[in-house]
Structure formats: structure tokens, C-alpha cells
Amino acid sequence: MPREIPKAYEPQEIEERWAKSWFDEKLFRAENSGDGAPFSIALPPPNITGSIHIGHMLEHTQIDMLVRWHRMRGHHTLWLPGMDHAGIATQFVVERQLAKEKLRRQDLGREEFEKRVWQWKAESGGVIKDQMIRLGASCDWTRERFTLEPALYRAVIEAFLRLYREGLIYRGRYMVNWCPRCQTAISDLEVVHHERAGEIWNIRYPIAGSKEFLVVATTRPETMLGDTAVAVHPDDERYQRFIGKSVMLPLMNREIPVIADTYVDREFGTGAVKITPAHDPNDFEIGKRHNLPQIDVMTSDGHMNEAAGKYAGVERFAARSRIVADLTELGLLEGVKEHMHAVGVCDRCKSIVEPRISTQWFMKMKPLAAPAEKVVREGLIEVVPENQRTILLQWLENIRDWCISRQLWWGHRIPIWHCADCNEMVPATDSRVEIVEGHARAAGVPTKCPKCGGEKLTQDTDVLDTWFSSALWPFSTLGWPDDTEDLRTFYPTSLLISGYDILFFWDVRMIMMGLHLSRDRITASASMGEGSSQRNQGEAFRQGSQGESVRQGTASVVPKGVAGSGASAPEGALGGRSFSSDISLAARGALAPEDTLASSVPFRRLYLHSLVRTAEGAKMSKTKGTGVDPLQLTQQYGTDALRYMLASMAAPGTDIALTEDRILGARAFANKIWNAARFLFVNLEKVEANGFTLDELAAPEIRAKAPYPVPGEGALAHRWIFSRLASVAAQVNDALENFRFHEACQTIYQFFWGDFCDWYIEWVKPQLANPNREIAVPAWRNIFAALDAALRLLHPAMPFLTEELWHKLPQPAAAHSIALDKFPEPRAEWTDVGADDAMATLQEIIVSLRNIRAEMKLDPKKKVAADFSSRGLTLRNVIQENLDPLLRLASLSELRVSKDHLDPKSGAVRSTAAFDLRIAYGDAVDKPAEIARLKKEIDRLEKDIESKQKRLADDSFTSKAPGHVVDALRATLVERQIEHRKLQDRLNELL
RNA sequence: GGGCGACUAGCUCAGUGGUUAGAGCGCUCCCCUCACACGGGAGAGGUCCAAGGUUCAAGUCCUUGGUCGCCCACCA
């Protein structure tokens, strides 16, 4: 065992060594954990694009603490890691790289481009994994998954096909959010709104065949080129006479009708609205109601198209300026005002999003939301903190259909083929995948159109939103759709820990998909893609929009083909895209039975952790340079310190502002732990000379039998520290059970630094050097056992340091790691109320004596005599029994114990209700200072006594408050009165 | 427009109706005592944003207001 322990804790070498060892040994394989109840948790898969940031580290620290805690408590524990292909984000990164070579992805072509992305993934996709390993995440890396790997690709196809057959996925032409930079549709959630000062223009639209105008207001003049109507409120008296007439659309010279629609707000602007059904969600709806044509005036990259007449080819914002200028010239611009409004931008590239009509794939959300709502409402998924539960439920109530198709090349390609002859949509025959050049693609390629027999089938070019595959993560990673051992063992997962910022993107969608899909698995006997669902799925979708039985087996089903697509699709995308729900409440009542729901939730508990912010409270941002690199902090302060700092600040529901002094504090703590252990080993060397061996003092079987009785004066501290251990273990268990990481940290911190170091070690130091084996051996045994327990308590938060120190203690030959050791149990037989009380009193006495010394400015090295007085015989006995440590810790030469009055004139006195202490004045007596102190104290006590007396005099208090509260108050009052009298007497004697 | 959160010591934050509201850092004084100066000891420091209300009892629950922050939202 290495004995050269450096004075200051140097984490770097230790951490790197253990991180590598844990990984190489596959220490955290689920198979290495205990055989208790399963505890499973899926890592929120980081995007392959990035590197670990401090937010990941917070998340991983919290997950890791719980995972390690469960593992140490013997649970069959799995933390399943993996990465997300992050479609749009990754494509964005690789496109940027291409741009440096002056290339666009179109120049490469789809296949080449995909190769480039894979290549890039091979180079940089492993960064996060390496970082996680380095930071000590105790994942089962043998089960690592990637959303685009074959097995998960297959799960995605399977999920798509099922949902498609059920009519829950449909295709149609609707208003979507279009990013002209990324050139793809994006979901509502990927549009972020920024309040901006823009302009609103008032434009005159001449009434056809008249000199009058209708003035409309717009913030986007360029869209006017696609106007197909002007709308007014039907009851608006100003415009009644124009309804049914038409106006001449300026610049385009197109005659468009004036229509009446109650959507129009008479109070806003001029009360007349231009209607552009192809470029505005509301106008889209109005357009449908009034059968207006939809004129798309833009290209996919944000330029005006040929429908824009002379503006064709002009970039959208350039067109805006030109149109405003042209209107001005024509005298048709009535005015322009500054106007605050929310501009939607692409979450990824920050381009202004263009609402646009396009043919996309959508998922009906209402039918999926109903069961999700039920499980959350009924607590089958527990959401912490509580307010996030409300937010989640509100979002589910207002859910709208999800645009799941992306015009990207990096992702899961939609498993639908289009017939060139009749436009029929033909789904993949099954969910099989084949590996081509190392990567998966759908293998169930249909060869013949079932409708027209045509053989010219081409696969849909769109890919699925990244979040579609993420939504399957908890079960796809465990082998779904196959009925695997892992799925049976670890699904539903026990817990999901995620940031609240992806609650809607991910967490909720997992709940919906999990409830809908996870129950139907393919048994091992069935071949890939040919299984069928065995269990009754419940009736949820029997009464779905198609009004027919849609829940059927996996591959045996004749595809429903166009169900839910085209004209028969539910109304609207944006705006009205709210799936006019015919899943009624009655249908909700026919949801699957509780136990089935309970066994198909993706996770039983959901904990939304806080976000890390800068010291100023702003969101961290790489572009602003306010992001913090956790690996750099790790280099500087140590991983354990950083982990501890993050955990100690992770109070549920509040964001974390990162400050350096907290990290310094955590580093000091790590150092403290290191040095406490160092103390033991350094001193052990000294006694080894006397024939002691580490094994006899600290072998596992020796530690197991602690505490050992220590004869004579030293017994108390030993009884007390084990009593503390029991209580601390219970508190930590309780805190971790409730995600109160900060509380767990604080409890351990106070135990280790305060109880273990400041009191216990100081108390028993002389015993360890005692030549009498009868004393030294049990003392050593106890302190090693206590240290060992403390390390195990600390391990979930500070894995490296504790692993290192644990290995310095003798461990069973088979033991690999503290991570597989047991978490300390709150052992009832360790609880010792008598020791707790006695110790508390002794501590109080010692602190009081030190206080007197400090106030008297006595030389710290000089030992002085003191007097102790108490009427309590028990207390006096406690003093006598512990006189030796007491004298030492209070730096006294002697303590005279009596029950006599202590004269304050000859020394400085401190009193509690139970005892008095006095240290005789030496040369200098600062009487005025003592009198001032007494007066202040008396004043405080008087106020306190008064308030207590008042409350006790109140009948309503004594009659209504619980008895123990009243009794406690009475008891305290008596104590205060005694203290007060003592102080008053002393003051009188001094005056 | 809706919703959520925060406001407690100089700073950053805990605080789960019930004795005298806590921690870390910082500050003051003392100590380089043989594990640790990333240390030890002793202190100072708070009308818990404001005003009402509920309650025997409010930092804690309710209402209103203020300041700051965040999320959601199709008012041109």
C-alpha cells in the first residue's frame, strides 16, 4: 500500500487512472451490479455535434449520484448511455465545414454527403463519450447506443409504420414553419420567438372601380404579392359597404375580393387585413374558409419566385425594401410605425422563419396526448418539481400536431415509397433494415404498387425529425421492438433526469410514444419485422379518427395506405392544425387499464433539473463566450470538486449561477477529505513501529464489527460518531430519494468536516498513540471503520477521491471498487441518544470556554484553569468521564467541577440554564466590555422571554396548538428565565 | 396576451407552518499547534421586497402591488 501521500490533494493523475480503469474493466455493466430490484435510467443522449458543457455535467453528476447510490444499495442497476444523431444540428455543422471548401451539400449529392457526415461522426462523435468517461459517469458502455445505428433505425421504421397504419401519421399540404437557411420545415418547438422592434406599414389598396382605398396594415409587405383577399369584420360599420366588392392589389394589379371574417380584430390597426393564405397561418385558415387561392410567392431559400412578378429572384428582405419604395412612389403607402412584435427564428441557425405551405408529414398528437395526460395526472409518472407537472399538463392540453418530416439528408429516411404512376404511397413491407457500407437503411422495400401495380416506386426523400427517434429512446435502446431480456428487466425505466428546457421536445414525446408503442413487442421466436402484437392494446384507437379498428399486428397488416393523408387529413397544420379531436372524453375513458399503462410508461419518475447560468444569471452561450468548459474546470480544481459543487447547488427548481468561490470551497472539501485520510495513514506508520498492522485495525471483517468499545474516558466520541453515521445515512438516503442533492451534500459535508474531522479525530487523537493496546486497538478500528463508511457516503458525489482512498484500506480480494461496495445503512443499533446529548453538551462547554479565552485574549498556547458548576449530577459525571479530551480541546490546565456559585468578580463567566463556566481573570480585566456584553445578552433574553410569556398567556394558543409545541415552549421559557436570572445576578455583582 | 419562477446576512444561495432563520464565500480578531493555511479557533452581520389577509402560530399559506428573470402564444 502506497504510503507517500502528498500533502495537498492532486486529483489529476488519480482521476485519469480510475476513469480508465473503470472503463477498461467494464465495471458499470449492469451485470456487475447487485441482484436487487432493477434501477434503470437512460442517458439523455447528447448530440454528436458537441462536447460536454457544464449543463451536461450538472445533469450527469445528478444522474451519476443516483445511479451510484442505487448500485451501492444492491439494486440491479443500469445507466444506459448513447448519442443522438441530431439531424439538423449535425447537418448544419458538416455543411459549415463544406462551406470552408466552398461546397454545398448539393454539390456532393445525398450519398456523398451522408458519407461525409459519417466520416465526421467517426472523428468527433467520440469526444463526448471520452469526456463522460473522464468525468466519471458510471454508464454501462457495453450497452451504448446511437440513434442511427441499425437496431434503432429499425425501431424508428417500426414505430413509423405502426403509427402510419393507425392513421396517426399522415401526409399533407399545410402551413409549416420553414427555415430558408436550413431549407427544411421545422416544428413549432424549433421556432423561437424574439420580441423585436419592427415596423408596421399601412398600405392603400384601391377599391376596384372607385377612388376609395382600403388601408391594410402589415409587418411583412413582401407577402402582399401573394394576397388573395382583404378581410374585414362582418359587423364593422366602416367597411360594410365594401364587403363583396374587390380591391386592386397594388404592384400586382390583381383584383382580389373583400371578404368578411370574424377573425379580424376591429380595434387593431385599420381593421382591414390583407390575406395571404400561402404565407401566414391565420390567413391560411381564413383562406380555407373562404376558398381563396394560395399563391406561394417565395422560393425555398427565401427569395421571391416567379409568382412575385417583377420581384422574382429578389431576396425576401430586399424585396420588402423595394416594395415599400415602390409603394411610396405610387403614393400607396399611407404610413409606417414602429411596432413591437415577436419574430420567429430558427432555433438552429437563427434565420427568420417563413410560414409557408408545403407538403409534409405530421403526427396526430391529441390521441397520443390523452394517455400521457392520464399517467401524469394519476401519478403513474411522478413529475418533480411539482410546477413542471402543471406546465407539462397544460402543454398536453393545448397540443397540436407535430410536423415530423425534415428536408434534410442526415437522419432516418421516411419508410414510404411513392408510385410514379398513380402517386399511391406505399409503406415499407416491414421494419427490417439492411446494412449498406456499414450503415442501416430500410430493407422492406416495396416492389409493386398495390393500387395500380406500377413498379416505379421511389422512397420519400424526407427524413424524420431527430426527436422522433429520441422519443423511442427508453425502449429502442433496450431492444424494442423485440421482446428482449433487457426490455423485460429494465423497462419501464425507473427515472428520467432531464433539463426542463427539453420537456416538450423530448420528455413528453417519450411518454406518448412509450405508452403507445412499448407494449407491443415481437417475441424472440418471430423473425425480425414479422412478429405481431400479442397483447390487447386497449381500445384507445378503436374509436380513432377513422372510426375503425386500427390496432393490428405489426407486419401482417395490410397498410391503410392513404389513411390520414391528403384531403382526408385532419384540418390544418399551423393555426388550425389541431386535429379536430374526435378522440372524445368517452374514448379516453376507454384507455388501457391502469396496470398496462403503468407498465408501458417510459419512466416512472421524471426529474427536471435546473440549468446552469453564468454568474450574472444569463444563459450560457458559446457564441457569447460565456460558456464554461467543464473539462477546463476539472483540470483546475478536480472533477470531484466540480461534481460536488454542482450537486451542492442543485436544489430542485432553481437555476444555478456558476461562481468560482463555490468551486474553491468544494476543492477545499476534497482536500480536507484527502488530509483526514492522510492523517490516519501517517499516524498508522508511527504505531506500526509498535507492532500494529493495518490488517488487524482495518480489515473488512474487522470494520464490519465496529464500533468497538473503548475503555475509560475515550468511549463517548466513538459511540457518538457511529450514532451520527446512522443519522447521516438516513438523511442522505432521504435527500437522494427526493432529488435533494444539495441537502445530501450539505449533510455529508457537515458530517465529514464538522463531526468527523473537527470533533472525532481531534477527540481520539491521543488514543491512537496510546501505548496501551486495549485503548489504541479499538480506537483505531473505529476510526478506520468510520472513515470507510464516510468514504462510501461520499462516493456518489465524489467518486474518484473516494475510490482512491478506499483502495488504501484493506479490501476483500474480490472487491474491485468502492462503487460496488455497500452504501452505509442507517443502522438502528448505532443510534445512541445518550451519546448524542452528552457530546452536544461537551461541545457547548468547549465552545464556551474557547469563547471566554478569545474574548479575554488569552495566549492560545497558555493553558489555564477553569471552573465548572452545575446542579446536575449527571452532567458533572459526564464532565468527569470526559475530562481529558475536554481539557485538551479547551486548552485548560484543569477544570474544577462543583455545584457552587461562581463569583463573576474574579473571572469571566458564561452560563446556560444547565451550567456555569468561569475562567479567572489574569492581569487585565476588561470590566466595561463584560458589562456591555451582559447587558446586550440580557436585553435579548428579555425580549425573548416576554414574547414567550405572551404566547403562553394566550388561551387560544395553549388550547389549540399541539401539546408538544406548548410543552416545548414552556420548557424553553424556563431555561431562558434561568439564564436571564444568572446574567442579571452577575451584572449586579459586577456593577 | 397567458403561465412560471425569484426577491432571506456584504456576495451566492438553503430553509418540508411550530424554540433564538441557516450554509459556503467574504469580513473582524487570534493562531504557520507535529493531517490539512485548500488549515484551526472565536466573532460580527438579517424590520426574510411591500401592504393586506388566513392561522393559536407565517420567511413558509392566500390576495394585491413592486422589481428582475424565464417559458408559452397565429393579433395583421
PDB file of C-alpha atoms in Angstrom, chain A residues 242-444:
ATOM      1  CA  PHE A 242     -67.041  47.097 -49.310  1.00  0.00           C
ATOM      2  CA  ILE A 243     -67.799  43.501 -48.414  1.00  0.00           C
ATOM      3  CA  GLY A 244     -68.272  41.505 -51.579  1.00  0.00           C
ATOM      4  CA  LYS A 245     -66.556  44.139 -53.689  1.00  0.00           C
ATOM      5  CA  SER A 246     -62.937  43.842 -54.682  1.00  0.00           C
ATOM      6  CA  VAL A 247     -59.735  45.777 -54.440  1.00  0.00           C
ATOM      7  CA  MET A 248     -56.857  46.078 -56.848  1.00  0.00           C
ATOM      8  CA  LEU A 249     -53.773  44.540 -55.324  1.00  0.00           C
ATOM      9  CA  PRO A 250     -51.091  47.166 -55.795  1.00  0.00           C
ATOM     10  CA  LEU A 251     -47.924  46.216 -57.668  1.00  0.00           C
ATOM     11  CA  MET A 252     -49.543  43.062 -58.972  1.00  0.00           C
ATOM     12  CA  ASN A 253     -52.678  44.604 -60.451  1.00  0.00           C
ATOM     13  CA  ARG A 254     -54.705  41.637 -59.411  1.00  0.00           C
ATOM     14  CA  GLU A 255     -58.290  42.009 -58.398  1.00  0.00           C
ATOM     15  CA  ILE A 256     -58.956  40.373 -55.067  1.00  0.00           C
ATOM     16  CA  PRO A 257     -62.190  40.189 -53.056  1.00  0.00           C
ATOM     17  CA  VAL A 258     -63.055  41.946 -49.826  1.00  0.00           C
ATOM     18  CA  ILE A 259     -64.341  39.298 -47.500  1.00  0.00           C
ATOM     19  CA  ALA A 260     -65.882  39.330 -44.049  1.00  0.00           C
ATOM     20  CA  ASP A 261     -64.473  37.189 -41.281  1.00  0.00           C
ATOM     21  CA  THR A 262     -64.863  37.411 -37.553  1.00  0.00           C
ATOM     22  CA  TYR A 263     -61.186  36.658 -37.129  1.00  0.00           C
ATOM     23  CA  VAL A 264     -60.496  40.306 -37.867  1.00  0.00           C
ATOM     24  CA  ASP A 265     -59.990  42.484 -34.826  1.00  0.00           C
ATOM     25  CA  ARG A 266     -61.719  45.807 -35.446  1.00  0.00           C
ATOM     26  CA  GLU A 267     -59.599  47.542 -32.863  1.00  0.00           C
ATOM     27  CA  PHE A 268     -56.262  46.577 -34.295  1.00  0.00           C
ATOM     28  CA  GLY A 269     -54.605  48.653 -36.999  1.00  0.00           C
ATOM     29  CA  THR A 270     -57.121  49.834 -39.541  1.00  0.00           C
ATOM     30  CA  GLY A 271     -59.470  46.943 -39.045  1.00  0.00           C
ATOM     31  CA  ALA A 272     -58.751  45.669 -42.544  1.00  0.00           C
ATOM     32  CA  VAL A 273     -56.401  42.774 -43.043  1.00  0.00           C
ATOM     33  CA  LYS A 274     -54.605  41.588 -46.139  1.00  0.00           C
ATOM     34  CA  ILE A 275     -54.975  37.869 -46.558  1.00  0.00           C
ATOM     35  CA  THR A 276     -52.018  35.821 -47.765  1.00  0.00           C
ATOM     36  CA  PRO A 277     -53.049  32.195 -47.394  1.00  0.00           C
ATOM     37  CA  ALA A 278     -49.717  30.855 -48.543  1.00  0.00           C
ATOM     38  CA  HIS A 279     -47.611  32.807 -46.067  1.00  0.00           C
ATOM     39  CA  ASP A 280     -49.464  33.206 -42.845  1.00  0.00           C
ATOM     40  CA  PRO A 281     -51.032  30.597 -40.605  1.00  0.00           C
ATOM     41  CA  ASN A 282     -54.124  32.641 -39.837  1.00  0.00           C
ATOM     42  CA  ASP A 283     -54.571  33.655 -43.431  1.00  0.00           C
ATOM     43  CA  PHE A 284     -54.217  30.023 -44.356  1.00  0.00           C
ATOM     44  CA  GLU A 285     -57.228  29.232 -42.203  1.00  0.00           C
ATOM     45  CA  ILE A 286     -59.231  32.169 -43.469  1.00  0.00           C
ATOM     46  CA  GLY A 287     -58.295  31.187 -46.984  1.00  0.00           C
ATOM     47  CA  LYS A 288     -59.718  27.737 -46.434  1.00  0.00           C
ATOM     48  CA  ARG A 289     -62.930  29.120 -45.012  1.00  0.00           C
ATOM     49  CA  HIS A 290     -63.393  31.386 -47.985  1.00  0.00           C
ATOM     50  CA  ASN A 291     -61.965  29.150 -50.654  1.00  0.00           C
ATOM     51  CA  LEU A 292     -59.247  31.568 -51.541  1.00  0.00           C
ATOM     52  CA  PRO A 293     -56.384  30.637 -53.809  1.00  0.00           C
ATOM     53  CA  GLN A 294     -52.984  30.124 -52.197  1.00  0.00           C
ATOM     54  CA  ILE A 295     -50.245  31.931 -54.021  1.00  0.00           C
ATOM     55  CA  ASP A 296     -46.772  30.993 -52.858  1.00  0.00           C
ATOM     56  CA  VAL A 297     -44.524  33.895 -53.791  1.00  0.00           C
ATOM     57  CA  MET A 298     -41.278  32.589 -52.380  1.00  0.00           C
ATOM     58  CA  THR A 299     -38.670  30.012 -53.082  1.00  0.00           C
ATOM     59  CA  SER A 300     -37.385  27.547 -50.537  1.00  0.00           C
ATOM     60  CA  ASP A 301     -34.318  29.687 -49.908  1.00  0.00           C
ATOM     61  CA  GLY A 302     -36.180  32.848 -49.100  1.00  0.00           C
ATOM     62  CA  HIS A 303     -36.236  34.579 -52.416  1.00  0.00           C
ATOM     63  CA  MET A 304     -39.249  35.777 -54.332  1.00  0.00           C
ATOM     64  CA  ASN A 305     -40.354  33.378 -57.039  1.00  0.00           C
ATOM     65  CA  GLU A 306     -41.943  33.884 -60.445  1.00  0.00           C
ATOM     66  CA  ALA A 307     -45.350  34.375 -58.853  1.00  0.00           C
ATOM     67  CA  ALA A 308     -43.929  37.594 -57.446  1.00  0.00           C
ATOM     68  CA  GLY A 309     -43.827  39.156 -60.867  1.00  0.00           C
ATOM     69  CA  LYS A 310     -41.110  41.670 -61.313  1.00  0.00           C
ATOM     70  CA  TYR A 311     -39.705  40.917 -57.881  1.00  0.00           C
ATOM     71  CA  ALA A 312     -38.882  37.372 -58.835  1.00  0.00           C
ATOM     72  CA  GLY A 313     -35.392  36.408 -57.782  1.00  0.00           C
ATOM     73  CA  VAL A 314     -35.073  39.125 -55.185  1.00  0.00           C
ATOM     74  CA  GLU A 315     -34.174  38.106 -51.656  1.00  0.00           C
ATOM     75  CA  ARG A 316     -37.182  38.436 -49.324  1.00  0.00           C
ATOM     76  CA  PHE A 317     -35.942  41.360 -47.284  1.00  0.00           C
ATOM     77  CA  ALA A 318     -34.552  43.157 -50.288  1.00  0.00           C
ATOM     78  CA  ALA A 319     -37.952  42.675 -51.865  1.00  0.00           C
ATOM     79  CA  ARG A 320     -39.530  44.194 -48.787  1.00  0.00           C
ATOM     80  CA  SER A 321     -37.478  47.380 -49.161  1.00  0.00           C
ATOM     81  CA  ARG A 322     -38.177  47.618 -52.846  1.00  0.00           C
ATOM     82  CA  ILE A 323     -41.864  47.093 -52.363  1.00  0.00           C
ATOM     83  CA  VAL A 324     -42.012  49.768 -49.703  1.00  0.00           C
ATOM     84  CA  ALA A 325     -40.130  52.105 -52.015  1.00  0.00           C
ATOM     85  CA  ASP A 326     -42.370  51.284 -54.935  1.00  0.00           C
ATOM     86  CA  LEU A 327     -45.489  51.812 -52.886  1.00  0.00           C
ATOM     87  CA  THR A 328     -44.179  55.124 -51.675  1.00  0.00           C
ATOM     88  CA  GLU A 329     -43.579  56.178 -55.209  1.00  0.00           C
ATOM     89  CA  LEU A 330     -47.097  55.177 -56.156  1.00  0.00           C
ATOM     90  CA  GLY A 331     -48.461  57.132 -53.246  1.00  0.00           C
ATOM     91  CA  LEU A 332     -49.969  53.983 -51.798  1.00  0.00           C
ATOM     92  CA  LEU A 333     -48.016  53.964 -48.591  1.00  0.00           C
ATOM     93  CA  GLU A 334     -50.060  55.747 -46.002  1.00  0.00           C
ATOM     94  CA  GLY A 335     -47.661  55.456 -43.155  1.00  0.00           C
ATOM     95  CA  VAL A 336     -45.167  53.414 -41.228  1.00  0.00           C
ATOM     96  CA  LYS A 337     -44.865  52.992 -37.480  1.00  0.00           C
ATOM     97  CA  GLU A 338     -42.539  51.304 -35.159  1.00  0.00           C
ATOM     98  CA  HIS A 339     -44.080  48.121 -33.889  1.00  0.00           C
ATOM     99  CA  MET A 340     -43.031  45.603 -31.275  1.00  0.00           C
ATOM    100  CA  HIS A 341     -43.728  42.107 -32.347  1.00  0.00           C
ATOM    101  CA  ALA A 342     -42.439  38.606 -31.902  1.00  0.00           C
ATOM    102  CA  VAL A 343     -40.331  37.353 -34.757  1.00  0.00           C
ATOM    103  CA  GLY A 344     -39.925  33.624 -35.090  1.00  0.00           C
ATOM    104  CA  VAL A 345     -36.418  32.426 -35.802  1.00  0.00           C
ATOM    105  CA  CYS A 346     -34.973  29.017 -36.458  1.00  0.00           C
ATOM    106  CA  ASP A 347     -33.699  27.572 -33.211  1.00  0.00           C
ATOM    107  CA  ARG A 348     -30.689  26.182 -35.010  1.00  0.00           C
ATOM    108  CA  CYS A 349     -29.481  28.884 -37.362  1.00  0.00           C
ATOM    109  CA  LYS A 350     -31.389  31.924 -36.121  1.00  0.00           C
ATOM    110  CA  SER A 351     -32.740  32.772 -39.571  1.00  0.00           C
ATOM    111  CA  ILE A 352     -36.159  34.343 -39.594  1.00  0.00           C
ATOM    112  CA  VAL A 353     -38.655  31.584 -40.159  1.00  0.00           C
ATOM    113  CA  GLU A 354     -41.053  31.907 -43.066  1.00  0.00           C
ATOM    114  CA  PRO A 355     -44.528  30.453 -42.686  1.00  0.00           C
ATOM    115  CA  ARG A 356     -45.039  28.531 -45.872  1.00  0.00           C
ATOM    116  CA  ILE A 357     -47.334  25.970 -47.390  1.00  0.00           C
ATOM    117  CA  SER A 358     -45.680  22.725 -48.037  1.00  0.00           C
ATOM    118  CA  THR A 359     -46.315  19.010 -48.209  1.00  0.00           C
ATOM    119  CA  GLN A 360     -45.092  17.444 -45.019  1.00  0.00           C
ATOM    120  CA  TRP A 361     -45.598  14.526 -42.706  1.00  0.00           C
ATOM    121  CA  PHE A 362     -47.467  15.096 -39.483  1.00  0.00           C
ATOM    122  CA  MET A 363     -48.263  13.167 -36.394  1.00  0.00           C
ATOM    123  CA  LYS A 364     -51.655  13.423 -34.761  1.00  0.00           C
ATOM    124  CA  MET A 365     -50.996  14.324 -31.194  1.00  0.00           C
ATOM    125  CA  LYS A 366     -54.316  14.506 -29.409  1.00  0.00           C
ATOM    126  CA  PRO A 367     -54.908  10.745 -29.334  1.00  0.00           C
ATOM    127  CA  LEU A 368     -51.396  10.215 -28.029  1.00  0.00           C
ATOM    128  CA  ALA A 369     -51.638  13.028 -25.538  1.00  0.00           C
ATOM    129  CA  ALA A 370     -54.703  11.641 -23.783  1.00  0.00           C
ATOM    130  CA  PRO A 371     -52.990   8.628 -22.206  1.00  0.00           C
ATOM    131  CA  ALA A 372     -49.939  10.740 -21.435  1.00  0.00           C
ATOM    132  CA  GLU A 373     -52.110  13.184 -19.604  1.00  0.00           C
ATOM    133  CA  LYS A 374     -53.713  10.356 -17.695  1.00  0.00           C
ATOM    134  CA  VAL A 375     -50.485   8.824 -16.449  1.00  0.00           C
ATOM    135  CA  VAL A 376     -49.154  12.164 -15.302  1.00  0.00           C
ATOM    136  CA  ARG A 377     -52.394  13.243 -13.734  1.00  0.00           C
ATOM    137  CA  GLU A 378     -52.763   9.976 -11.877  1.00  0.00           C
ATOM    138  CA  GLY A 379     -49.191   9.853 -10.756  1.00  0.00           C
ATOM    139  CA  LEU A 380     -48.160   6.800 -12.761  1.00  0.00           C
ATOM    140  CA  ILE A 381     -45.369   9.113 -13.731  1.00  0.00           C
ATOM    141  CA  GLU A 382     -44.274  11.278 -10.866  1.00  0.00           C
ATOM    142  CA  VAL A 383     -43.032  14.680 -12.001  1.00  0.00           C
ATOM    143  CA  VAL A 384     -40.615  16.641  -9.841  1.00  0.00           C
ATOM    144  CA  PRO A 385     -40.679  19.553  -9.213  1.00  0.00           C
ATOM    145  CA  GLU A 386     -44.407  19.882  -8.956  1.00  0.00           C
ATOM    146  CA  ASN A 387     -44.742  23.055 -11.012  1.00  0.00           C
ATOM    147  CA  GLN A 388     -43.212  21.327 -14.008  1.00  0.00           C
ATOM    148  CA  ARG A 389     -46.018  18.830 -13.812  1.00  0.00           C
ATOM    149  CA  THR A 390     -48.517  21.609 -14.288  1.00  0.00           C
ATOM    150  CA  ILE A 391     -46.568  23.008 -17.205  1.00  0.00           C
ATOM    151  CA  LEU A 392     -46.442  19.585 -18.784  1.00  0.00           C
ATOM    152  CA  LEU A 393     -50.155  19.021 -18.396  1.00  0.00           C
ATOM    153  CA  GLN A 394     -51.017  22.414 -19.802  1.00  0.00           C
ATOM    154  CA  TRP A 395     -48.891  21.744 -22.823  1.00  0.00           C
ATOM    155  CA  LEU A 396     -50.608  18.405 -23.384  1.00  0.00           C
ATOM    156  CA  GLU A 397     -53.984  20.069 -23.209  1.00  0.00           C
ATOM    157  CA  ASN A 398     -53.058  22.515 -25.927  1.00  0.00           C
ATOM    158  CA  ILE A 399     -51.115  20.089 -28.016  1.00  0.00           C
ATOM    159  CA  ARG A 400     -51.051  20.456 -31.769  1.00  0.00           C
ATOM    160  CA  ASP A 401     -49.977  18.108 -34.482  1.00  0.00           C
ATOM    161  CA  TRP A 402     -46.295  17.599 -34.932  1.00  0.00           C
ATOM    162  CA  CYS A 403     -44.562  18.157 -38.231  1.00  0.00           C
ATOM    163  CA  ILE A 404     -42.148  15.233 -38.291  1.00  0.00           C
ATOM    164  CA  SER A 405     -40.624  15.464 -41.763  1.00  0.00           C
ATOM    165  CA  ARG A 406     -37.438  17.339 -42.495  1.00  0.00           C
ATOM    166  CA  GLN A 407     -35.945  18.134 -45.842  1.00  0.00           C
ATOM    167  CA  LEU A 408     -32.577  17.025 -44.635  1.00  0.00           C
ATOM    168  CA  TRP A 409     -30.238  14.262 -45.635  1.00  0.00           C
ATOM    169  CA  TRP A 410     -28.970  13.251 -42.234  1.00  0.00           C
ATOM    170  CA  GLY A 411     -31.493  11.160 -40.383  1.00  0.00           C
ATOM    171  CA  HIS A 412     -33.956   8.311 -40.605  1.00  0.00           C
ATOM    172  CA  ARG A 413     -35.467   8.342 -44.026  1.00  0.00           C
ATOM    173  CA  ILE A 414     -39.223   8.054 -44.116  1.00  0.00           C
ATOM    174  CA  PRO A 415     -40.103   4.442 -44.957  1.00  0.00           C
ATOM    175  CA  ILE A 416     -42.692   5.305 -47.572  1.00  0.00           C
ATOM    176  CA  TRP A 417     -42.414   4.846 -51.315  1.00  0.00           C
ATOM    177  CA  HIS A 418     -44.298   6.855 -53.898  1.00  0.00           C
ATOM    178  CA  CYS A 419     -45.693   5.270 -57.023  1.00  0.00           C
ATOM    179  CA  ALA A 420     -44.634   7.217 -60.058  1.00  0.00           C
ATOM    180  CA  ASP A 421     -47.745   6.140 -61.933  1.00  0.00           C
ATOM    181  CA  CYS A 422     -50.552   6.762 -59.541  1.00  0.00           C
ATOM    182  CA  ASN A 423     -48.953   8.688 -56.672  1.00  0.00           C
ATOM    183  CA  GLU A 424     -50.002   5.998 -54.246  1.00  0.00           C
ATOM    184  CA  MET A 425     -47.976   5.953 -51.039  1.00  0.00           C
ATOM    185  CA  VAL A 426     -46.611   2.525 -50.291  1.00  0.00           C
ATOM    186  CA  PRO A 427     -45.076   1.862 -46.895  1.00  0.00           C
ATOM    187  CA  ALA A 428     -42.131  -0.412 -46.349  1.00  0.00           C
ATOM    188  CA  THR A 429     -43.202  -4.018 -46.191  1.00  0.00           C
ATOM    189  CA  ASP A 430     -41.728  -4.331 -42.733  1.00  0.00           C
ATOM    190  CA  SER A 431     -39.228  -2.728 -40.449  1.00  0.00           C
ATOM    191  CA  ARG A 432     -36.189  -4.743 -41.426  1.00  0.00           C
ATOM    192  CA  VAL A 433     -33.033  -2.822 -42.126  1.00  0.00           C
ATOM    193  CA  GLU A 434     -30.055  -3.775 -44.204  1.00  0.00           C
ATOM    194  CA  ILE A 435     -26.514  -2.626 -43.765  1.00  0.00           C
ATOM    195  CA  VAL A 436     -25.021  -0.873 -46.732  1.00  0.00           C
ATOM    196  CA  GLU A 437     -21.469   0.313 -46.397  1.00  0.00           C
ATOM    197  CA  GLY A 438     -21.729  -0.058 -42.684  1.00  0.00           C
ATOM    198  CA  HIS A 439     -24.910   1.933 -42.260  1.00  0.00           C
ATOM    199  CA  ALA A 440     -28.519   0.998 -41.992  1.00  0.00           C
ATOM    200  CA  ARG A 441     -31.327   1.641 -44.382  1.00  0.00           C
ATOM    201  CA  ALA A 442     -34.804   0.270 -44.789  1.00  0.00           C
ATOM    202  CA  ALA A 443     -34.813  -3.194 -46.270  1.00  0.00           C
ATOM    203  CA  GLY A 444     -38.521  -3.768 -46.604  1.00  0.00           C
TER     204      GLY A 444
END
